[in-house]
Structures are given as structure tokens and as C-alpha cells.
CSV table of C-alpha atoms in Angstrom, one decimal:
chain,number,residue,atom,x,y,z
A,462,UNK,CA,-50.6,16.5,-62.0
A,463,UNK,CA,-49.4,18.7,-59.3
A,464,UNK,CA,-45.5,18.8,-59.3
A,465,UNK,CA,-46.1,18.9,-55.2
A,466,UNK,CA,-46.8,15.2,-55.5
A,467,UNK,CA,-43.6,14.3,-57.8
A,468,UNK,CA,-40.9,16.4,-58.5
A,469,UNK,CA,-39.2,13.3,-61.1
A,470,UNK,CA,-39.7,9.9,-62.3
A,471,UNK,CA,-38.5,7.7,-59.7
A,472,UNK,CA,-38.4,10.4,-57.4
A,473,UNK,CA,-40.7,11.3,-54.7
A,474,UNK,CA,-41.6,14.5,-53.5
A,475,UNK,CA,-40.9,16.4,-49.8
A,476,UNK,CA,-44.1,15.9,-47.6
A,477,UNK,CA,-45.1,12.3,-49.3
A,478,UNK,CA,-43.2,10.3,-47.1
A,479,UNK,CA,-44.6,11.6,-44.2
A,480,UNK,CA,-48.0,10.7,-45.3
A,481,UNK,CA,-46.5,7.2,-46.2
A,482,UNK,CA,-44.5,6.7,-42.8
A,483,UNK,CA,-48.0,8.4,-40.8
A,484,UNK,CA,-50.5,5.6,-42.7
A,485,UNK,CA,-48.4,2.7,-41.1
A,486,UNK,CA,-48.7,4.5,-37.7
A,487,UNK,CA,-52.5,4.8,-37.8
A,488,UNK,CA,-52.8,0.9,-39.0
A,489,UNK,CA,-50.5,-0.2,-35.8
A,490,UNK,CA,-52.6,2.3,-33.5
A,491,UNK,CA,-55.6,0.8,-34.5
A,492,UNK,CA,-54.7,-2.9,-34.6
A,493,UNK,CA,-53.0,-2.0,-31.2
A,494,UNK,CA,-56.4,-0.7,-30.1
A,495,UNK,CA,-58.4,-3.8,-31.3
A,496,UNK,CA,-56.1,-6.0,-29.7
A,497,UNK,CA,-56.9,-4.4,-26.5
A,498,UNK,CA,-60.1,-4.7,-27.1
A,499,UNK,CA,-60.4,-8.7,-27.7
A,500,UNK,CA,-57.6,-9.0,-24.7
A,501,UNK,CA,-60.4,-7.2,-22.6
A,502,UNK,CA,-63.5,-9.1,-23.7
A,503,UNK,CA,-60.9,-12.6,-23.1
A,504,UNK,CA,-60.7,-11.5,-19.5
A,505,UNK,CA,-64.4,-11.0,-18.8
A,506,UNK,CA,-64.7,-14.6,-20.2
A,507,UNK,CA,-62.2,-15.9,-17.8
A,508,UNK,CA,-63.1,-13.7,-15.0
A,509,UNK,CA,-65.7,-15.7,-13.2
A,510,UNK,CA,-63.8,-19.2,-13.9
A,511,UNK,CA,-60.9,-17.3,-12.3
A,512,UNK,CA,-63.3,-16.3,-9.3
A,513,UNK,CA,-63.8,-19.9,-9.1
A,514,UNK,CA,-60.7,-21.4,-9.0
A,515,UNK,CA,-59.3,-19.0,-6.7
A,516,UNK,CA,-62.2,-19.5,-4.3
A,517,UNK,CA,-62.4,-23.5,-4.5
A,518,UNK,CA,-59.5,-24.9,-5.5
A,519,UNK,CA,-55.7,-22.3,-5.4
A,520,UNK,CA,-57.1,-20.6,-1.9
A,521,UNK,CA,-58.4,-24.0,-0.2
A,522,UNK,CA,-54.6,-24.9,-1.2
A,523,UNK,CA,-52.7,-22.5,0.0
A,524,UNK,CA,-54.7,-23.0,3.2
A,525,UNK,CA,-54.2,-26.6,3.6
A,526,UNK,CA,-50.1,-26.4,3.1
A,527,UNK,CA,-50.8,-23.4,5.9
A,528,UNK,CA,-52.9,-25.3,8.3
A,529,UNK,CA,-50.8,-28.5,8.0
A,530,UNK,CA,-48.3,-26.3,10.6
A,531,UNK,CA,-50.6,-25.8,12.9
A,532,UNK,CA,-53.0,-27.4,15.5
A,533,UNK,CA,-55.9,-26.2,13.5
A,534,UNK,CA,-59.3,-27.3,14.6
A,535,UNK,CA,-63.3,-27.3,13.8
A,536,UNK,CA,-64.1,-26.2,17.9
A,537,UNK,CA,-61.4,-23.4,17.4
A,538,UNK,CA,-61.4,-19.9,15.8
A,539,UNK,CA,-58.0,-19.4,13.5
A,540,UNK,CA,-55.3,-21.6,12.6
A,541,UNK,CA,-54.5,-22.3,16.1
A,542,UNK,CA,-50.8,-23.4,18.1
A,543,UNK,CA,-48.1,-23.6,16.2
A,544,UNK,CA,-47.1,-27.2,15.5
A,545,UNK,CA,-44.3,-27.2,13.3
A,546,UNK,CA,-43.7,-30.7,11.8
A,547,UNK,CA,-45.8,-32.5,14.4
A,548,UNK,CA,-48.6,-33.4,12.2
A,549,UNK,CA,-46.6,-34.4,9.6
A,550,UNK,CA,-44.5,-36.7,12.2
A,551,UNK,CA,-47.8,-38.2,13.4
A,552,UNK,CA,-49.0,-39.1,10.6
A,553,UNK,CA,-46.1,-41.3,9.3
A,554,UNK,CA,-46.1,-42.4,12.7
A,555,UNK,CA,-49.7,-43.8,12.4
A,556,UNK,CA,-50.4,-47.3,11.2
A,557,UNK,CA,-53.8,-46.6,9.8
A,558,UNK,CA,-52.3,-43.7,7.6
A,559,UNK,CA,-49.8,-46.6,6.3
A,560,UNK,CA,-52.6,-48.7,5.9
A,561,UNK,CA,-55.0,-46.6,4.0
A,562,UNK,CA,-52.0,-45.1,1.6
A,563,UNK,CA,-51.8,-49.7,0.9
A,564,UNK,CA,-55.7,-49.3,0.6
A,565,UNK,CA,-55.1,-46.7,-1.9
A,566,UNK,CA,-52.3,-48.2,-3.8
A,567,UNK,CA,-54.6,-51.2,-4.0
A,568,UNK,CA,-57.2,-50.2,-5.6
A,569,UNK,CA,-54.8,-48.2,-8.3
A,570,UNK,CA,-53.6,-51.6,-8.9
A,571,UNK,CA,-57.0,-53.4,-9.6
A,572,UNK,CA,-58.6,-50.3,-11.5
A,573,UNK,CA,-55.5,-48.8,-13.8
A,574,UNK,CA,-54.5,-51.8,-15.9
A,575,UNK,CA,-58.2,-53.0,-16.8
A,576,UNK,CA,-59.2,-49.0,-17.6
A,577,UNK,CA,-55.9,-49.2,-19.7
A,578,UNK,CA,-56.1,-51.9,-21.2
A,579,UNK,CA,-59.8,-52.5,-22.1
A,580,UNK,CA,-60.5,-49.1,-23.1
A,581,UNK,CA,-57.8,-49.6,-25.8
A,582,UNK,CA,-59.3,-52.7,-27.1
A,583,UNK,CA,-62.6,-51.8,-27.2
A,584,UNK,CA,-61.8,-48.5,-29.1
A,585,UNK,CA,-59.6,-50.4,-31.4
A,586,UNK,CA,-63.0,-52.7,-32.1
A,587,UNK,CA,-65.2,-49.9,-32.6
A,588,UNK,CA,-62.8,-48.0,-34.4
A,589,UNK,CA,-62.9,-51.0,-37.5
A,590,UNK,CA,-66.5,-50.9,-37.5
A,591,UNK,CA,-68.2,-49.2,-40.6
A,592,UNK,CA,-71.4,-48.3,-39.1
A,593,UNK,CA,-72.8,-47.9,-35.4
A,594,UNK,CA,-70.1,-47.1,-33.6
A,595,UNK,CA,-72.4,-44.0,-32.1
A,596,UNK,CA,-73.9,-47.0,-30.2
A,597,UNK,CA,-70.9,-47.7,-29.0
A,598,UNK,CA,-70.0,-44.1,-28.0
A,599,UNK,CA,-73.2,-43.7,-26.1
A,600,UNK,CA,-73.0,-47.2,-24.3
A,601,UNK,CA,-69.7,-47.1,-23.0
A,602,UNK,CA,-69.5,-43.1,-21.9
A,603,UNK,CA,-73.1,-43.0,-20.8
A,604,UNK,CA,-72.6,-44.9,-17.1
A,605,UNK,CA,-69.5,-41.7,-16.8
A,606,UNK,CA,-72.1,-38.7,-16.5
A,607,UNK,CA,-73.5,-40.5,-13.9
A,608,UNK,CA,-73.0,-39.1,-10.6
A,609,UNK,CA,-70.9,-41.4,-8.1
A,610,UNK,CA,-74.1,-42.1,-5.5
A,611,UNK,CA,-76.5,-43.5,-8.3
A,612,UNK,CA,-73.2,-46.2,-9.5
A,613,UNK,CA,-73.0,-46.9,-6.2
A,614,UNK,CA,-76.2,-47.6,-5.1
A,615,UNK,CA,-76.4,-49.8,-8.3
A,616,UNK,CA,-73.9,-51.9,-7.7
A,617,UNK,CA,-74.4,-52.2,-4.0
A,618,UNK,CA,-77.5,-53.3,-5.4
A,619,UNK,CA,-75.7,-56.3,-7.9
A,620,UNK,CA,-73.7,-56.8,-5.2
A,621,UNK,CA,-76.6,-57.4,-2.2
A,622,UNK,CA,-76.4,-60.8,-0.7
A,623,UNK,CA,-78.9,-63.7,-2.0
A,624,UNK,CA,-80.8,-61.5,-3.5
A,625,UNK,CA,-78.6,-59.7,-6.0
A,626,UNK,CA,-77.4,-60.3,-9.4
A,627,UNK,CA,-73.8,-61.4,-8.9
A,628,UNK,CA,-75.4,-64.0,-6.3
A,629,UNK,CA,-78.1,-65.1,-9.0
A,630,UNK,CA,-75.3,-65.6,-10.9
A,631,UNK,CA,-73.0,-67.1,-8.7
A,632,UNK,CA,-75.9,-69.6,-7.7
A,633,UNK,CA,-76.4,-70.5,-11.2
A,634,UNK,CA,-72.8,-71.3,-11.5
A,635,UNK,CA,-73.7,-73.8,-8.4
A,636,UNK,CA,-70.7,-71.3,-6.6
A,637,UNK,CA,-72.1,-70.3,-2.9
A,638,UNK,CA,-72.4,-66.4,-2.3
A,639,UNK,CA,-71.8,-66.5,1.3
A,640,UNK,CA,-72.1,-63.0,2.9
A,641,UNK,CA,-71.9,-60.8,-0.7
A,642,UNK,CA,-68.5,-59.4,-1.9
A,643,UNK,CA,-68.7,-56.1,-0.1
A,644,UNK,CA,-69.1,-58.4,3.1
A,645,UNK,CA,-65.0,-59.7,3.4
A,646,UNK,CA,-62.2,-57.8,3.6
A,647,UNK,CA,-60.2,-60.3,0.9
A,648,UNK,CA,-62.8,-59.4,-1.9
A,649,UNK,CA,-64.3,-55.9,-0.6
A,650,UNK,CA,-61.9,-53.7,-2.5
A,651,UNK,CA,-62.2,-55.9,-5.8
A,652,UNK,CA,-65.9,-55.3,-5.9
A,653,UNK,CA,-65.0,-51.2,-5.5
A,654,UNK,CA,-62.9,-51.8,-8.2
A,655,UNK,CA,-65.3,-54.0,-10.7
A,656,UNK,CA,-67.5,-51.0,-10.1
A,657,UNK,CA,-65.8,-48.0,-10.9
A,658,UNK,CA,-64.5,-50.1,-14.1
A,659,UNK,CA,-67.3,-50.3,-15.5
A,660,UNK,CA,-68.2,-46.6,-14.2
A,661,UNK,CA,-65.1,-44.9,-15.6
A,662,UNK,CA,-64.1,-46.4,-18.5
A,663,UNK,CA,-65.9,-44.8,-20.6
A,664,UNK,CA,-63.8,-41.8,-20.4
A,665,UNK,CA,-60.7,-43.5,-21.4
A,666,UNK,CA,-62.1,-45.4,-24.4
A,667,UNK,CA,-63.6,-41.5,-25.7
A,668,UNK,CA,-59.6,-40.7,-25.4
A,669,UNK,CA,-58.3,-43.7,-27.2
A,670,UNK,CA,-61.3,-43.5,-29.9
A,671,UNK,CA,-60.5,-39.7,-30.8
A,672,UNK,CA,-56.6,-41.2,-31.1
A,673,UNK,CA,-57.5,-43.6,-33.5
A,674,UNK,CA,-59.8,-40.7,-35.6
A,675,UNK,CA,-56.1,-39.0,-36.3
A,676,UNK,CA,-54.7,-42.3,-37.4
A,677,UNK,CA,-54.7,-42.1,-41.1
A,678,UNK,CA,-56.7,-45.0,-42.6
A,679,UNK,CA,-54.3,-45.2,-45.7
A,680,UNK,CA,-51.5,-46.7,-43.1
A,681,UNK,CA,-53.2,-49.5,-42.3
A,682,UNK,CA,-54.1,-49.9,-46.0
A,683,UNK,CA,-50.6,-50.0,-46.7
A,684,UNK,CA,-49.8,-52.4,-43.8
A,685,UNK,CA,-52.4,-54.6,-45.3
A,686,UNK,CA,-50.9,-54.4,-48.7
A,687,UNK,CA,-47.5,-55.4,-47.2
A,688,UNK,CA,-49.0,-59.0,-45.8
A,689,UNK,CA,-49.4,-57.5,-42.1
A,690,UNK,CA,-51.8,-58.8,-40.2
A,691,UNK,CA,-54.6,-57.6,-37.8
A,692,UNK,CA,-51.9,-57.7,-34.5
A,693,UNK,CA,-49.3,-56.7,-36.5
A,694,UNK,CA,-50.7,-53.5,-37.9
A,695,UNK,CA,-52.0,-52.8,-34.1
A,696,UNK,CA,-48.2,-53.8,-33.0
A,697,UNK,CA,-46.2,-51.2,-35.7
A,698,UNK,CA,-48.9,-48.6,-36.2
A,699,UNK,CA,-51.6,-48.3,-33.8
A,700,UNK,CA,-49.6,-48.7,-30.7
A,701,UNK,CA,-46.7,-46.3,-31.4
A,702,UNK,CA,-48.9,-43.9,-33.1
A,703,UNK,CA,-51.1,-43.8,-29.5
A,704,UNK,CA,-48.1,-43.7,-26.8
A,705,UNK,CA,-49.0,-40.2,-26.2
A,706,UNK,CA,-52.5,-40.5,-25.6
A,707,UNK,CA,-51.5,-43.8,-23.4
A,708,UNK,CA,-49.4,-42.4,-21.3
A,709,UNK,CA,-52.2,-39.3,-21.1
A,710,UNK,CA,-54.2,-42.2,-19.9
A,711,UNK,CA,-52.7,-43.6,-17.6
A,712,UNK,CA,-51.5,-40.3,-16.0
A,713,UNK,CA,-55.3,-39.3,-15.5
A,714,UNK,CA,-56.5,-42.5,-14.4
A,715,UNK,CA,-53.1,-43.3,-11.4
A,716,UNK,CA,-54.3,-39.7,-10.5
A,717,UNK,CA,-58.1,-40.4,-10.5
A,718,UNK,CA,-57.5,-43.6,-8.4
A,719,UNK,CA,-55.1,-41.5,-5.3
A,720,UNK,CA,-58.4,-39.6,-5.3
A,721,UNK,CA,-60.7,-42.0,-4.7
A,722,UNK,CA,-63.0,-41.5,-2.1
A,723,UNK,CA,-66.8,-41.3,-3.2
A,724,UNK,CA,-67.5,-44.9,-4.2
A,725,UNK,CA,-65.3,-46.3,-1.3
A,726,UNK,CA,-67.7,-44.3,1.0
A,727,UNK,CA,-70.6,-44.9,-0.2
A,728,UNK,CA,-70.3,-48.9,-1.2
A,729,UNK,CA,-68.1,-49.8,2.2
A,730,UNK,CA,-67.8,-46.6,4.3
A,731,UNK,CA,-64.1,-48.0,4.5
A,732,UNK,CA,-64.8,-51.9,6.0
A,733,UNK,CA,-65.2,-54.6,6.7
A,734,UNK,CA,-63.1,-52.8,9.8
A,735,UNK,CA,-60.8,-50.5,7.9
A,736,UNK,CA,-59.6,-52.9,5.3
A,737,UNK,CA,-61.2,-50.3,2.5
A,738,UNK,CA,-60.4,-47.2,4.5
A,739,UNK,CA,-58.4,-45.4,1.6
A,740,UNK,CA,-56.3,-41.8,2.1
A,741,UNK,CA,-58.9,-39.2,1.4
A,742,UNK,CA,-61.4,-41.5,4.1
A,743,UNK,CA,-58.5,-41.0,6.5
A,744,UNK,CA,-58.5,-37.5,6.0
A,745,UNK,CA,-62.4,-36.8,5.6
A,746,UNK,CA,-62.2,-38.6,9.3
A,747,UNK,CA,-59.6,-36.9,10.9
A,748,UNK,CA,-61.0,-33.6,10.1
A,749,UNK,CA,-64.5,-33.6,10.5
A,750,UNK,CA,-64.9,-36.8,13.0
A,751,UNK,CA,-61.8,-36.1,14.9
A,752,UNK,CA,-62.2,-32.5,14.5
A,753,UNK,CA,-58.2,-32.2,13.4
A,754,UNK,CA,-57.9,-29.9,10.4
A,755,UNK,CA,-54.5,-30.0,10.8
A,756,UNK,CA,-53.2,-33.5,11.1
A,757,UNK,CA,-55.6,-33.9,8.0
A,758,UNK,CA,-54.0,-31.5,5.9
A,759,UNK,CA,-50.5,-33.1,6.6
A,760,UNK,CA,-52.0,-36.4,5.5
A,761,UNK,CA,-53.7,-33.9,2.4
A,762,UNK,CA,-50.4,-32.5,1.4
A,763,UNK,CA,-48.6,-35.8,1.7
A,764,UNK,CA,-51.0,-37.7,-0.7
A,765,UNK,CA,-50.4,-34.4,-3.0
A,766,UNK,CA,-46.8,-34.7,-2.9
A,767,UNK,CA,-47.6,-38.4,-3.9
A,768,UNK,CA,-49.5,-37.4,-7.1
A,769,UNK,CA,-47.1,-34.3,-8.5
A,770,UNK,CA,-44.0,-36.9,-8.1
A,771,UNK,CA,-46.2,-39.3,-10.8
A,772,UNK,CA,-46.9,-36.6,-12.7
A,773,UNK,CA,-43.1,-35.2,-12.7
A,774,UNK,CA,-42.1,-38.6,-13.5
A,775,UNK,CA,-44.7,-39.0,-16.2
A,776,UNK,CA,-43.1,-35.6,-17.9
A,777,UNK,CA,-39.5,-36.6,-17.8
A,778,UNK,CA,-40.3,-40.3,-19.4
A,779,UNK,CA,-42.2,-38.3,-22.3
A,780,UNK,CA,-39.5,-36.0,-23.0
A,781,UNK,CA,-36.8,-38.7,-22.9
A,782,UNK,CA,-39.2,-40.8,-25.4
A,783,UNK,CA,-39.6,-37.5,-27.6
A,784,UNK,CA,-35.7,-37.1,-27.5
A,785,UNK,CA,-35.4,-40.7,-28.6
A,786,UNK,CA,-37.9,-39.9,-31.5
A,787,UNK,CA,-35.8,-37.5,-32.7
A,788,UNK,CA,-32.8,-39.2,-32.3
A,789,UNK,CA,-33.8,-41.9,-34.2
């Protein structure tokens, strides 16, 4: 052995610890280099959903807070006069603007609880089921894919005077159908909302039923063991153990219902008179009947101030309940 490479046990020779200190340079420089690499190959992943949500959704955006200043128009090049807070004055000056923000709150009202509600007990049945509960998973998300015009027409079509199912049904009963559901402004919005039930829920049950796949099955063994019963293991374990994927829930589906607008259109187009006329139908008409892109996009950016005060509110309730959880 060369007395280059050790000069004495225990002791290392000059010029070895630079080939020491140099090896853990080349490993950083190279894992430095890699990194770089799979950083790179990320952002050509992202790059064209980024193109995409700059083009479609953060730029329309900006625009609409920009526009909702000015008198902008369909007839006029450019943003137009300078309005200030006219539009926004206007529109909380307007009664149909009140009336279709009521519209909207009303048809949150009839859709969120049932969505809530019977999403949760349906995926709690299916969840205790041994077998088949694919059947399930296909039956109750497969009306979801479809788009908004083919639920609509259906129903419009259960919903057709005389003719149509819930009349068969209603005549069975030995219950008059009169003029059809969709025909009076008492019952109009209730048969939006029976439709887009049975549309949507789907996508809530999916949430609840991958909720209950984290639940370990041994907790409800030992519930079982302990003489609880069926409501009471749902009560103490099911329930708290899914408060996050409620309140999930019922932040996407408050949100979901501010937005309506397709089935509304395409089931009512906003009557009898205006007594379905929700927000966004307010502001599809303003704009592209009335030709006023910039009273529209005050009433745009008022219904979006609307949805990020839920979802602020949402946040701060689930961080005081997490506090309380570790509190406790």
C-alpha cells in the first residue's frame, strides 16, 4: 500500500480529503442537475393547463372586476366611459337584481340539504353492503356525466303536462295536474330543484362513499362489541369521522347552487314571468340582451363577493373545529 494513501493508523493522508470533500460536490451537482431536469419536464406538463386558465378563467376575471367601472358595451369598441360605482349603485338599486339574488338563495335552499343529506345516507347504505355496491356507484354518478341540456330535456319531459310521467302519476293518485309544475311560479323552482337532485347527487355520494372507504371497519366492530347500535355507531363514529368531507360538501354544493344557470335556462328560461330568473340569468341578460357588459359585471363581481365570503367563512369554522380537536 502506497504510504500516499495513509501515512498512520487512524490517520489520513494530505490530498484524500479533497477527494472525499470533491465526491460530495459531484453527488449535489448532479442531483441539483436532475432536479432541474424533472422541475423542467413539470412545467411542460402544466404549461398548456396554465395557457388555459390564464385565457378562460384569471384573464376573463381580471377583465370583469375592470369592466365593472366602466360603461362597457357589445355596440362599442374598448371598455368605454368611465363609470365609477354607477353600475354597482344600479344594480342594488334594481328590484329584479334583489329578486333574482331571492331566486338564487331559493333554490340553494331546496337543492343543498336533500344533496347533503341523501348523499350521506345512501353512501352509508351502500357502504354496509358486501357485494354490488359497483351497481350502486354506476347508478347514482352515471345521470352526473350527463351534460345539463340532455337532464333537462328529460325532465321537461316527466314534467310535460297530461302527458308526462309526474302527471301519470299524479292522475293515478286521483291528484289533478293542472298546467304541469314548470307552469306556476309557487312550484316552478321546486321542479328545477327535484331535477338537478337527482342530476347532481351523484357527485356528493362518490365523496361521502370514498369517506367511509378510510373509515376503519375494526371501529365499528368494536362499537358493535360494546352493545352500540346501527344509529349509534353512525352518531359516534361515522359522523365525526366525516365532518371534514361534510363540510367539503356542502362548500361545493352552496357554491354549485350561486352558479346555477343552465337547467334554470333551459327548463324555465327564468318564468313563469321572472319568478325563476336567478343571478347568472340576470347577468347573461344584461350583457348580451341589454348589450351592458358593464352593469353585468357589477352584478358578476357582486355574486363573486357572495361566494368567497362562504368560502372564508367555511375556512375559519374548520380551523376553529380543528383547534377544538386539539384542545380536546
Amino acid at each position: 500500500m502506497s504510504t500516499a494513501s495513509i501515512d498512520s493508523p487512524g490517520r489520513t493522508a494530505p490530498g484524500s480529503s479533497a477527494t472525499t470533500d470533491a465526491a460530495p460536490a459531484r453527488s449535489r451537482r448532479s442531483s441539483g442537475s436532475a432536479s432541474d431536469r424533472h422541475s423542467g419536464g413539470a412545467w411542460l406538463f402544466l404549461a398548456p393547463f396554465g395557457l388555459f386558465y390564464l385565457a378562460f378563467l384569471l384573464g376573463p376575471t381580471i377583465w370583469m372586476f375592470v369592466a365593472s367601472f366602466f360603461n362597457t358595451s357589445l355596440v362599442h369598441k374598448g371598455l368605454g366611459d368611465f363609470a365609477g360605482l354607477d353600475n354597482y349603485a344600479e344594480m342594488f338599486s334594481r328590484a329584479d337584481f334583489w329578486s333574482s339574488l331571492w331566486h338564487t338563495l331559493q333554490f340553494t335552499l331546496y337543492t343543498v340539504p336533500p344533496l347533503v343529506i341523501l348523499a350521506f345516507v345512501f353512501a352509508v347504505l351502500t357502504n354496509r353492503l358486501r357485494r354490488g355496491q359497483w351497481f350502486f356507484r354506476l347508478a347514482f354518478f352515471l345521470p352526473f356525466i350527463l351534460p345539463s341540456a340532455t337532464i333537462s330535456m328529460v325532465w321537461m319531459f316527466i314534467f310535460t303536462p297530461e302527458t308526462g310521467l309526474f302527471a301519470s302519476i299524479q292522475s293515478l293518485l286521483g291528484i289533478d295536474p293542472g298546467a304541469g309544475i314548470l307552469a306556476s311560479p309557487r312550484t316552478a323552482m321546486i321542479g328545477v330543484a327535484i331535477a338537478t337532485v337527482w342530476w347532481t347527487i351523484g357527485f356528493n355520494f362518490i365523496l361521502y362513499m370514498a369517506g367511509l372507504q378510510d373509515i376503519p371497519r375494526e371501529l365499528y366492530e368494536a362499537a358493535a362489541v360494546d352493545g352500540a347500535t346501527t344509529w349509534q355507531q353512525i352518531r359516534h363514529v361515522t359522523l365525526p369521522l366525516l365532518r371534514r368531507t361534510t363540510t367539503l360538501v356542502i362548500l361545493l354544493q352552496i357554491i354549485a347552487s350561486l352558479k346555477v344557470f343552465d337547467q334554470v335556462y333551459l327548463m324555465t328560461g327564468g318564468g313563469p314571468g321572472i319568478s325563476t330568473q336567478v343571478t347568472l340569468g340576470l347577468v347573461t341578460g344584461t350583457a348580451f340582451t341589454d348589450n351592458r357588459i358593464g352593469a353585468a359585471s357589477a352584478a358578476s363581481v357582486l355574486l363573486f363577493v357572495i361566494i368567497i365570503v362562504i368560502a372564508v367563512i367555511r375556512e375559519l369554522v374548520e380551523r376553529a373545529a380543528a383547534r377544538r380537536d386539539q384542545e380536546a
